[in-house]
Short mmCIF file of C-alpha atoms and ligand atoms in Angstrom, two decimals:
data_model
loop_
_atom_site.label_atom_id
_atom_site.label_comp_id
_atom_site.label_asym_id
_atom_site.label_seq_id
_atom_site.Cartn_x
_atom_site.Cartn_y
_atom_site.Cartn_z
CA UNK A 1317 -122.19 46.29 143.38
CA UNK A 1318 -120.23 45.80 140.15
CA UNK A 1319 -119.74 42.42 138.47
CA UNK A 1320 -116.14 41.96 139.54
CA UNK A 1321 -117.02 42.75 143.17
CA UNK A 1322 -119.81 40.17 143.11
CA UNK A 1323 -117.82 37.44 141.39
CA UNK A 1324 -114.20 37.73 142.64
CA UNK A 1325 -113.62 33.98 143.15
CA UNK A 1326 -115.01 33.28 139.67
CA UNK A 1327 -112.43 35.66 138.24
CA UNK A 1328 -109.62 33.61 139.76
CA UNK A 1329 -110.97 30.38 138.29
CA UNK A 1330 -111.46 32.06 134.92
CA UNK A 1331 -107.85 33.24 134.91
CA UNK A 1332 -106.76 29.64 135.46
CA UNK A 1333 -109.19 28.51 132.75
CA UNK A 1334 -107.83 30.99 130.22
CA UNK A 1335 -104.36 29.53 130.63
CA UNK A 1336 -105.43 26.00 129.73
CA UNK A 1337 -108.68 26.27 127.75
CA UNK A 1338 -109.31 28.26 124.53
CA UNK A 1339 -111.08 31.43 125.60
CA UNK A 1340 -111.31 30.04 129.13
CA UNK A 1341 -114.45 28.01 128.35
CA UNK A 1342 -115.41 24.60 127.02
CA UNK A 1343 -117.96 25.97 124.52
CA UNK A 1344 -117.97 29.46 122.93
CA UNK A 1345 -121.45 30.57 123.96
CA UNK A 1346 -120.46 30.30 127.64
CA UNK A 1347 -118.01 33.18 127.29
CA UNK A 1348 -119.24 36.68 128.04
CA UNK A 1349 -117.65 39.89 129.28
CA UNK A 1350 -115.88 40.48 131.53
CA UNK A 1351 -115.75 36.73 132.38
CA UNK A 1352 -118.28 33.99 133.16
CA UNK A 1353 -119.17 33.30 136.78
CA UNK A 1354 -118.23 29.89 138.12
CA UNK A 1355 -121.03 27.66 139.46
CA UNK A 1356 -120.53 25.47 142.49
CA UNK A 1357 -123.94 23.83 142.66
CA UNK A 1358 -127.53 24.23 141.58
CA UNK A 1359 -130.91 23.26 142.89
CA UNK A 1360 -134.39 23.86 141.50
CA UNK A 1361 -134.40 27.23 139.76
CA UNK A 1362 -131.24 28.50 141.45
CA UNK A 1363 -127.55 28.58 140.59
CA UNK A 1364 -125.08 29.02 143.46
CA UNK A 1365 -121.74 30.45 142.38
CA UNK A 1366 -118.41 29.89 144.11
CA UNK A 1367 -118.58 33.56 145.12
CA UNK A 1368 -121.69 32.90 147.24
CA UNK A 1369 -124.05 34.54 144.74
CA UNK A 1370 -127.48 33.05 144.06
CA UNK A 1371 -129.07 33.46 140.65
CA UNK A 1372 -132.52 32.55 139.32
CA UNK A 1373 -131.69 30.53 136.22
CA UNK A 1374 -133.58 30.90 132.92
CA UNK A 1375 -130.71 29.59 130.81
CA UNK A 1376 -131.03 26.10 132.32
CA UNK A 1377 -127.88 24.84 130.62
CA UNK A 1378 -129.31 26.07 127.29
CA UNK A 1379 -132.51 24.10 127.55
CA UNK A 1380 -132.19 20.59 128.97
CA UNK A 1381 -133.33 21.22 132.55
CA UNK A 1382 -137.10 21.39 132.13
CA UNK A 1383 -137.54 20.08 135.69
CA UNK A 1384 -134.97 22.52 137.05
CA UNK A 1385 -131.65 21.54 138.61
CA UNK A 1386 -131.20 18.36 140.62
CA UNK A 1387 -134.83 17.25 140.55
CA UNK A 1388 -135.10 14.76 143.44
CA UNK A 1389 -136.49 11.90 141.33
CA UNK A 1390 -133.79 12.31 138.69
CA UNK A 1391 -131.07 12.56 141.35
CA UNK A 1392 -132.31 9.41 143.07
CA UNK A 1393 -132.50 7.43 139.82
CA UNK A 1394 -128.97 8.50 138.83
CA UNK A 1395 -127.62 7.83 142.32
CA UNK A 1396 -128.93 4.28 142.24
CA UNK A 1397 -127.64 3.77 138.73
CA UNK A 1398 -124.06 5.01 139.23
CA UNK A 1399 -123.63 2.78 142.27
CA UNK A 1400 -123.61 -0.12 139.80
CA UNK A 1401 -120.98 1.36 137.48
CA UNK A 1402 -121.12 4.05 134.81
CA UNK A 1403 -120.73 2.42 131.45
CA UNK A 1404 -120.14 -1.08 130.18
CA UNK A 1405 -119.98 -0.88 126.39
CA UNK A 1406 -122.69 -3.50 126.12
CA UNK A 1407 -126.48 -3.64 126.06
CA UNK A 1408 -128.22 -2.15 129.10
CA UNK A 1409 -131.87 -2.01 130.13
CA UNK A 1410 -132.06 1.81 130.63
CA UNK A 1411 -131.09 2.56 127.03
CA UNK A 1412 -133.78 0.18 125.77
CA UNK A 1413 -136.36 1.70 128.11
CA UNK A 1414 -135.46 5.21 126.94
CA UNK A 1415 -135.68 4.19 123.28
CA UNK A 1416 -139.08 2.59 123.98
CA UNK A 1417 -140.21 5.81 125.65
CA UNK A 1418 -139.15 7.87 122.62
CA UNK A 1419 -141.02 5.48 120.31
CA UNK A 1420 -144.04 5.83 122.58
CA UNK A 1421 -144.01 9.64 122.84
CA UNK A 1422 -142.57 11.02 119.62
CA UNK A 1423 -144.70 10.77 116.46
CA UNK A 1424 -143.39 8.82 113.47
CA UNK A 1425 -140.64 7.06 115.40
CA UNK A 1426 -140.18 3.30 115.34
CA UNK A 1427 -136.46 3.05 116.03
CA UNK A 1428 -133.91 5.13 117.90
CA UNK A 1429 -130.10 5.38 117.86
CA UNK A 1430 -128.88 6.95 121.08
CA UNK A 1431 -125.78 9.10 120.68
CA UNK A 1432 -124.02 11.59 122.96
CA UNK A 1433 -124.86 15.04 121.61
CA UNK A 1434 -127.26 16.89 119.36
CA UNK A 1435 -124.32 17.44 117.02
CA UNK A 1436 -123.91 13.70 116.52
CA UNK A 1437 -127.65 13.31 116.05
CA UNK A 1438 -127.86 15.80 113.15
CA UNK A 1439 -124.58 14.59 111.63
CA UNK A 1440 -125.93 11.04 111.58
CA UNK A 1441 -129.38 12.09 110.33
CA UNK A 1442 -127.82 13.92 107.40
CA UNK A 1443 -125.59 10.95 106.57
CA UNK A 1444 -128.58 8.62 106.72
CA UNK A 1445 -130.65 10.91 104.47
CA UNK A 1446 -127.81 11.17 101.96
CA UNK A 1447 -127.32 7.42 101.96
CA UNK A 1448 -131.04 6.67 101.66
CA UNK A 1449 -131.65 9.13 98.83
CA UNK A 1450 -128.28 8.89 97.10
CA UNK A 1451 -128.25 12.71 97.00
CA UNK A 1452 -125.55 14.85 98.61
CA UNK A 1453 -127.09 18.29 98.77
CA UNK A 1454 -129.09 19.40 101.79
CA UNK A 1455 -131.10 22.53 102.52
CA UNK A 1456 -130.78 24.31 105.84
CA UNK A 1457 -132.17 27.64 107.05
CA UNK A 1458 -130.35 30.80 108.08
CA UNK A 1459 -129.77 31.01 111.80
CA UNK A 1460 -130.69 27.39 112.48
CA UNK A 1461 -127.93 25.74 114.46
CA UNK A 1462 -127.60 22.00 114.14
CA UNK A 1463 -124.35 21.50 116.02
CA UNK A 1464 -120.70 21.97 115.28
CA UNK A 1465 -120.04 19.69 112.28
CA UNK A 1466 -118.98 20.60 108.77
CA UNK A 1467 -122.23 20.02 106.85
CA UNK A 1468 -124.12 22.55 108.96
CA UNK A 1469 -121.44 25.10 109.88
CA UNK A 1470 -122.44 26.79 106.68
CA UNK A 1471 -123.80 30.25 105.92
CA UNK A 1472 -125.52 31.65 102.86
CA UNK A 1473 -123.10 32.11 99.97
CA UNK A 1474 -122.39 35.58 98.72
CA UNK A 1475 -123.83 37.18 95.59
CA UNK A 1476 -125.87 35.11 93.20
CA UNK A 1477 -124.56 31.80 94.46
CA UNK A 1478 -127.14 29.72 96.26
CA UNK A 1479 -124.45 27.34 97.45
CA UNK A 1480 -123.44 27.63 101.07
CA UNK A 1481 -120.10 29.00 102.26
CA UNK A 1482 -118.03 27.83 105.26
CA UNK A 1483 -119.16 29.47 108.49
CA UNK A 1484 -115.90 28.51 110.21
CA UNK A 1485 -112.34 28.29 109.02
CA UNK A 1486 -111.57 24.63 108.48
CA UNK A 1487 -114.90 23.74 106.89
CA UNK A 1488 -113.94 22.69 103.33
CA UNK A 1489 -115.63 24.73 100.62
CA UNK A 1490 -116.78 21.68 98.66
CA UNK A 1491 -118.51 20.42 101.82
CA UNK A 1492 -120.17 23.79 102.44
CA UNK A 1493 -121.31 23.92 98.83
CA UNK A 1494 -123.37 20.78 99.36
CA UNK A 1495 -125.48 22.78 101.82
CA UNK A 1496 -127.96 25.25 100.36
CA UNK A 1497 -129.04 27.96 102.77
CA UNK A 1498 -132.49 29.60 102.65
CA UNK A 1499 -133.97 32.27 104.91
CA UNK A 1500 -136.16 30.87 107.73
CA UNK A 1501 -139.89 31.36 107.15
CA UNK A 1502 -139.35 32.34 103.49
CA UNK A 1503 -141.58 29.91 101.62
CA UNK A 1504 -140.84 31.47 98.23
CA UNK A 1505 -137.05 31.29 98.56
CA UNK A 1506 -137.30 27.70 99.72
CA UNK A 1507 -139.55 26.66 96.84
CA UNK A 1508 -137.24 28.36 94.34
CA UNK A 1509 -134.17 26.62 95.73
CA UNK A 1510 -135.76 23.23 96.03
CA UNK A 1511 -137.14 23.42 92.50
CA UNK A 1512 -133.85 24.60 91.07
CA UNK A 1513 -131.76 21.87 92.68
CA UNK A 1514 -134.63 19.38 92.80
CA UNK A 1515 -133.13 15.92 92.35
CA UNK A 1516 -129.84 16.87 93.94
CA UNK A 1517 -131.43 17.60 97.33
CA UNK A 1518 -131.59 14.62 99.68
CA UNK A 1519 -132.58 16.34 102.92
CA UNK A 1520 -134.16 19.45 104.33
CA UNK A 1521 -133.14 20.11 107.93
CA UNK A 1522 -134.85 22.67 110.12
CA UNK A 1523 -135.24 23.77 113.72
CA UNK A 1524 -139.07 23.89 113.78
CA UNK A 1525 -138.83 26.85 116.16
CA UNK A 1526 -135.70 28.85 115.45
CA UNK A 1527 -134.23 28.62 118.93
CA UNK A 1528 -130.71 29.55 118.00
CA UNK A 1529 -131.77 33.05 117.09
CA UNK A 1530 -133.64 33.48 120.37
CA UNK A 1531 -137.18 32.33 119.74
CA UNK A 1532 -138.57 32.65 116.23
CA UNK A 1533 -141.79 30.71 115.60
CA UNK A 1534 -142.47 29.22 112.17
CA UNK A 1535 -145.14 30.88 110.05
CA UNK A 1536 -148.14 28.53 109.75
CA UNK A 1537 -147.39 27.70 106.12
CA UNK A 1538 -143.62 27.35 106.43
CA UNK A 1539 -143.30 23.88 107.98
CA UNK A 1540 -146.23 22.61 105.89
CA UNK A 1541 -144.47 23.73 102.71
CA UNK A 1542 -141.28 21.93 103.72
CA UNK A 1543 -143.36 18.79 104.23
CA UNK A 1544 -145.11 19.23 100.91
CA UNK A 1545 -141.85 19.56 99.01
CA UNK A 1546 -140.45 16.42 100.63
CA UNK A 1547 -143.60 14.32 100.13
CA UNK A 1548 -143.60 11.90 97.28
CA UNK A 1549 -139.97 12.65 96.52
CA UNK A 1550 -136.67 11.05 97.35
CA UNK A 1551 -136.03 13.74 99.94
CA UNK A 1552 -136.19 13.50 103.72
CA UNK A 1553 -137.46 16.19 106.07
CA UNK A 1554 -135.34 16.27 109.23
CA UNK A 1555 -136.73 18.07 112.26
CA UNK A 1556 -133.93 19.12 114.58
CA UNK A 1557 -135.87 18.89 117.83
CA UNK A 1558 -132.82 19.14 120.08
CA UNK A 1559 -134.48 22.16 121.73
CA UNK A 1560 -138.17 21.64 120.90
CA UNK A 1561 -138.29 17.92 121.74
CA UNK A 1562 -140.24 17.49 125.03
CA UNK A 1563 -140.16 21.32 125.38
CA UNK A 1564 -143.22 22.19 123.27
CA UNK A 1565 -145.00 19.11 124.58
CA UNK A 1566 -144.34 15.38 124.93
CA UNK A 1567 -144.58 14.91 121.16
CA UNK A 1568 -142.38 17.92 120.34
CA UNK A 1569 -142.85 20.16 117.33
CA UNK A 1570 -144.29 17.46 115.07
CA UNK A 1571 -147.26 17.10 117.39
CA UNK A 1572 -147.42 20.82 118.26
CA UNK A 1573 -147.54 22.02 114.66
CA UNK A 1574 -149.20 18.94 113.17
CA UNK A 1575 -146.42 18.41 110.66
CA UNK A 1576 -144.68 15.05 110.26
CA UNK A 1577 -140.94 14.73 109.92
CA UNK A 1578 -139.12 11.83 108.30
CA UNK A 1579 -136.26 11.87 110.80
CA UNK A 1580 -136.11 13.54 114.20
CA UNK A 1581 -133.00 14.63 116.08
CA UNK A 1582 -133.26 14.85 119.85
CA UNK A 1583 -130.94 15.91 122.67
CA UNK A 1584 -131.03 18.26 125.67
CA UNK A 1585 -134.20 17.31 127.65
CA UNK A 1586 -133.84 13.68 126.47
CA UNK A 1587 -130.84 13.33 128.78
CA UNK A 1588 -132.39 15.08 131.78
CA UNK A 1589 -129.26 17.22 132.09
CA UNK A 1590 -126.71 14.52 131.24
CA UNK A 1591 -125.06 14.25 127.80
CA UNK A 1592 -127.23 12.60 125.16
CA UNK A 1593 -128.54 12.85 121.63
CA UNK A 1594 -130.75 10.67 119.47
CA UNK A 1595 -131.51 10.01 115.86
CA UNK A 1596 -135.03 8.64 115.50
CA UNK A 1597 -137.46 7.72 112.77
CA UNK A 1598 -139.52 5.04 111.07
CA UNK A 1599 -138.18 1.54 110.44
CA UNK A 1600 -137.98 2.28 106.70
CA UNK A 1601 -135.10 4.72 107.26
CA UNK A 1602 -133.61 3.57 110.55
CA UNK A 1603 -133.09 0.06 109.27
CA UNK A 1604 -130.22 1.47 107.19
CA UNK A 1605 -128.23 2.42 110.32
CA UNK A 1606 -125.32 0.07 111.13
CA UNK A 1607 -125.16 -2.72 112.12
CA UNK A 1608 -128.63 -3.41 110.67
CA UNK A 1609 -127.73 -1.44 107.58
CA UNK A 1610 -124.66 0.08 106.01
CA UNK A 1611 -124.82 3.71 107.20
CA UNK A 1612 -122.04 3.94 109.74
CA UNK A 1613 -122.78 5.42 113.12
CA UNK A 1614 -120.98 4.44 116.30
CA UNK A 1615 -119.86 5.73 119.69
CA UNK A 1616 -118.07 4.40 122.78
CA UNK A 1617 -120.55 6.18 125.02
CA UNK A 1618 -123.69 5.71 122.89
CA UNK A 1619 -126.61 4.61 125.04
CA UNK A 1620 -124.79 5.41 128.28
CA UNK A 1621 -126.99 3.96 131.04
CA UNK A 1622 -126.54 6.92 133.39
CA UNK A 1623 -127.67 9.46 130.78
CA UNK A 1624 -130.48 7.12 129.75
CA UNK A 1625 -131.58 6.79 133.38
CA UNK A 1626 -131.63 10.57 133.91
CA UNK A 1627 -133.53 11.02 130.65
CA UNK A 1628 -136.05 8.33 131.45
CA UNK A 1629 -136.68 9.70 134.95
CA UNK A 1630 -137.22 13.16 133.43
CA UNK A 1631 -139.64 11.91 130.77
CA UNK A 1632 -141.55 9.92 133.38
CA UNK A 1633 -142.06 13.03 135.50
CA UNK A 1634 -143.16 14.99 132.40
CA UNK A 1635 -145.57 12.23 131.42
CA UNK A 1636 -147.04 11.99 134.89
CA UNK A 1637 -147.30 15.69 135.66
CA UNK A 1638 -147.99 17.04 132.16
CA UNK A 1639 -146.68 20.47 133.22
CA UNK A 1640 -146.88 22.09 129.79
CA UNK A 1641 -149.79 24.47 130.47
CA UNK A 1642 -148.19 25.55 133.72
CA UNK A 1643 -144.82 26.09 132.01
CA UNK A 1644 -146.44 28.13 129.25
CA UNK A 1645 -148.35 30.24 131.79
CA UNK A 1646 -145.15 31.06 133.66
CA UNK A 1647 -143.38 31.97 130.43
CA UNK A 1648 -146.32 34.11 129.37
CA UNK A 1649 -146.14 36.03 132.64
CA UNK A 1650 -142.51 36.97 132.04
CA UNK A 1651 -143.00 37.59 128.33
CA UNK A 1652 -145.89 39.94 129.19
CA UNK A 1653 -143.79 41.68 131.83
CA UNK A 1654 -141.20 42.32 129.12
CA UNK A 1655 -143.70 43.46 126.49
CA UNK A 1656 -145.57 45.71 128.96
CA UNK A 1657 -142.28 47.05 130.30
CA UNK A 1658 -141.19 48.05 126.79
CA UNK A 1659 -144.53 49.67 126.05
CA UNK A 1660 -144.69 51.58 129.36
CA UNK A 1661 -141.33 53.14 128.63
CA UNK A 1662 -141.99 53.85 124.97
CA UNK A 1663 -139.14 51.51 124.01
CA UNK A 1664 -139.26 49.88 120.60
CA UNK A 1665 -138.94 46.12 120.80
CA UNK A 1666 -140.80 42.86 120.60
CA UNK A 1667 -141.14 39.61 122.51
CA UNK A 1668 -141.52 36.20 120.83
CA UNK A 1669 -142.77 33.22 122.78
CA UNK A 1670 -143.55 29.62 121.96
CA UNK A 1671 -144.78 27.65 124.97
CA UNK A 1672 -142.04 27.83 127.64
CA UNK A 1673 -139.32 29.45 125.54
CA UNK A 1674 -139.16 33.14 124.64
CA UNK A 1675 -136.88 36.06 123.88
CA UNK A 1676 -137.00 39.84 123.83
CA UNK A 1677 -135.55 41.86 120.94
CA UNK A 1678 -134.88 45.56 121.31
CA UNK A 1679 -135.22 48.17 118.58
CA UNK A 1680 -137.26 46.08 116.15
CA UNK A 1681 -140.99 45.80 115.61
CA UNK A 1682 -141.18 42.14 114.75
CA UNK A 1683 -138.81 39.20 114.39
CA UNK A 1684 -139.62 36.41 111.99
CA UNK A 1685 -136.23 35.46 110.58
CA UNK A 1686 -132.51 35.60 111.22
CA UNK A 1687 -132.13 38.94 109.45
CA UNK A 1688 -134.61 40.50 111.88
CA UNK A 1689 -132.62 39.12 114.82
CA UNK A 1690 -129.41 40.55 113.36
CA UNK A 1691 -131.15 43.93 113.03
CA UNK A 1692 -132.09 44.02 116.74
CA UNK A 1693 -130.22 46.29 119.12
CA UNK A 1694 -127.68 43.93 120.64
CA UNK A 1695 -126.05 46.61 122.76
CA UNK A 1696 -129.39 47.18 124.45
CA UNK A 1697 -129.73 43.43 124.99
CA UNK A 1698 -126.26 43.31 126.52
CA UNK A 1699 -127.07 46.15 128.90
CA UNK A 1700 -130.41 44.55 129.77
CA UNK A 1701 -128.68 41.22 130.39
CA UNK A 1702 -126.20 42.88 132.71
CA UNK A 1703 -129.03 44.67 134.51
CA UNK A 1704 -130.85 41.36 135.11
CA UNK A 1705 -127.68 39.71 136.34
CA UNK A 1706 -127.15 42.49 138.82
CA UNK A 1707 -130.69 41.81 140.06
CA UNK A 1708 -129.89 38.11 140.51
CA UNK A 1709 -131.51 36.81 137.32
CA UNK A 1710 -129.52 34.72 134.84
CA UNK A 1711 -130.46 34.42 131.18
CA UNK A 1712 -128.14 33.29 128.39
CA UNK A 1713 -125.75 36.11 127.52
CA UNK A 1714 -126.81 36.28 123.89
CA UNK A 1715 -129.85 37.52 122.03
CA UNK A 1716 -129.42 34.39 119.87
CA UNK A 1717 -130.45 32.13 122.76
CA UNK A 1718 -133.81 31.72 124.50
CA UNK A 1719 -135.15 32.07 128.03
CA UNK A 1720 -136.41 28.70 129.27
CA UNK A 1721 -138.85 27.98 132.09
CA UNK A 1722 -138.74 24.92 134.31
CA UNK A 1723 -141.24 23.29 136.63
CA UNK A 1724 -138.95 24.38 139.49
CA UNK A 1725 -139.55 28.11 138.99
CA UNK A 1726 -141.73 29.29 141.88
CA UNK A 1727 -144.19 32.12 142.32
CA UNK A 1728 -141.51 33.94 144.30
CA UNK A 1729 -139.02 33.48 141.43
CA UNK A 1730 -141.52 34.94 138.98
CA UNK A 1731 -142.27 37.93 141.21
CA UNK A 1732 -138.58 38.62 141.72
CA UNK A 1733 -137.95 38.27 138.01
CA UNK A 1734 -140.78 40.67 137.15
CA UNK A 1735 -139.16 43.21 139.47
CA UNK A 1736 -135.74 42.53 137.95
CA UNK A 1737 -137.17 43.09 134.46
CA UNK A 1738 -138.61 46.46 135.54
CA UNK A 1739 -135.35 47.49 137.07
CA UNK A 1740 -133.21 46.33 134.13
CA UNK A 1741 -135.50 48.18 131.70
CA UNK A 1742 -135.32 51.30 133.87
CA UNK A 1743 -131.56 51.24 133.53
CA UNK A 1744 -131.91 51.17 129.73
CA UNK A 1745 -133.98 54.33 129.76
CA UNK A 1746 -132.20 55.84 132.71
C1 PLP B 732 -131.31 22.95 117.67
C2 PLP B 732 -129.99 22.38 118.06
N1 PLP B 732 -129.48 21.36 117.35
C3 PLP B 732 -128.31 20.79 117.67
C4 PLP B 732 -127.56 21.26 118.73
C5 PLP B 732 -126.26 20.62 119.07
O1 PLP B 732 -126.41 19.89 120.23
P1 PLP B 732 -125.13 19.59 121.16
O2 PLP B 732 -124.67 20.89 121.70
O3 PLP B 732 -125.66 18.63 122.19
O4 PLP B 732 -124.12 18.95 120.27
C6 PLP B 732 -128.04 22.33 119.48
C7 PLP B 732 -127.27 22.86 120.61
O5 PLP B 732 -127.53 23.88 121.19
C8 PLP B 732 -129.28 22.91 119.14
O6 PLP B 732 -129.78 23.94 119.83
#
């Protein structure tokens, strides 16, 4: 059955959406051809569309739902919470409890500012680093996505220029030029840039695992070198753990790779599926955030008690059940099914996995930076994605996103997904 036959009701909603929303979606990555399906509800590992289709979900809202959809404990906590109102614009106990939990679980964190999105978290972290160091330039890495604000919507400049260039119309050039862009995992290029601009650079921001190019792990020396070149200098290392936080383990990438960050940005899992973000770090830096300090950061919905409650319930389940080995095992099963499937068919390609996130890349032997991801066969990925969808398996519709596992994925889900992988790969060779 073709896509349009399976999702006819979704098409009608999408046509309405296109009339009133740019591109018919609320965020660009949700758009794919011919149109996105429309979800009515979700439970555990499954999405139920308004067309009556059921899909096993490995996109999981792009990462937050590590316990799967509508986990009973999270639902119950939120249900109780909303009965007492949604937001008050004053101090609430859940936000304090969530901040305490972050301090408890995440290394090198003494204070937390809860915000609403990962975008706000990185925007605020960069402002804080600039204010603390008195330096405006930052270094980011190609392919790392830190949200949709001007300082980070920047790509490598052309030619000899090491200064960044706007990656979206509307980003002012002078703002983009404050951001220096280096290739991910390229220690030499980073060292050259940091030495050249030395005292102008106030922050280095990185996704410890490049999750916005699928799944690209850091080389062992890469994160250590970033740390080294921030140590003993007026320069802060910011780990954007919006994806990796509570995904690689309770302590995130800092704990996983044994590298300390100066500031940590959190989001996604922290809100248990509700909107949230957080800027976190030691007292020495966080004390500069308003109203304690002068670095302005504010938000009507900051510390929303419903998001905080969902996040806290999620972290409590993770702490109690410590499901990380089980999550990694499940991911390894699917990653192996992909790698074996490629090999059995003589297809060139590679699979990268870190704990419970992974991605397959067609037509390339190995992927260790953004350039390698760009060189992959994206038409093959698109066809593979469509093949999986037709077998009832949903992964993000882009090779620049990752597959995520949740505790809700069952043995039956994994078996069905292994079959779907076989069938989708057969179509590629067929
Ligand atoms: C690593 C990373 N940082 C920041 C963000 C931005 O977070 P948000 O979409 O909540 O603004 C994202 C979003 O996908 C992300 O993956």
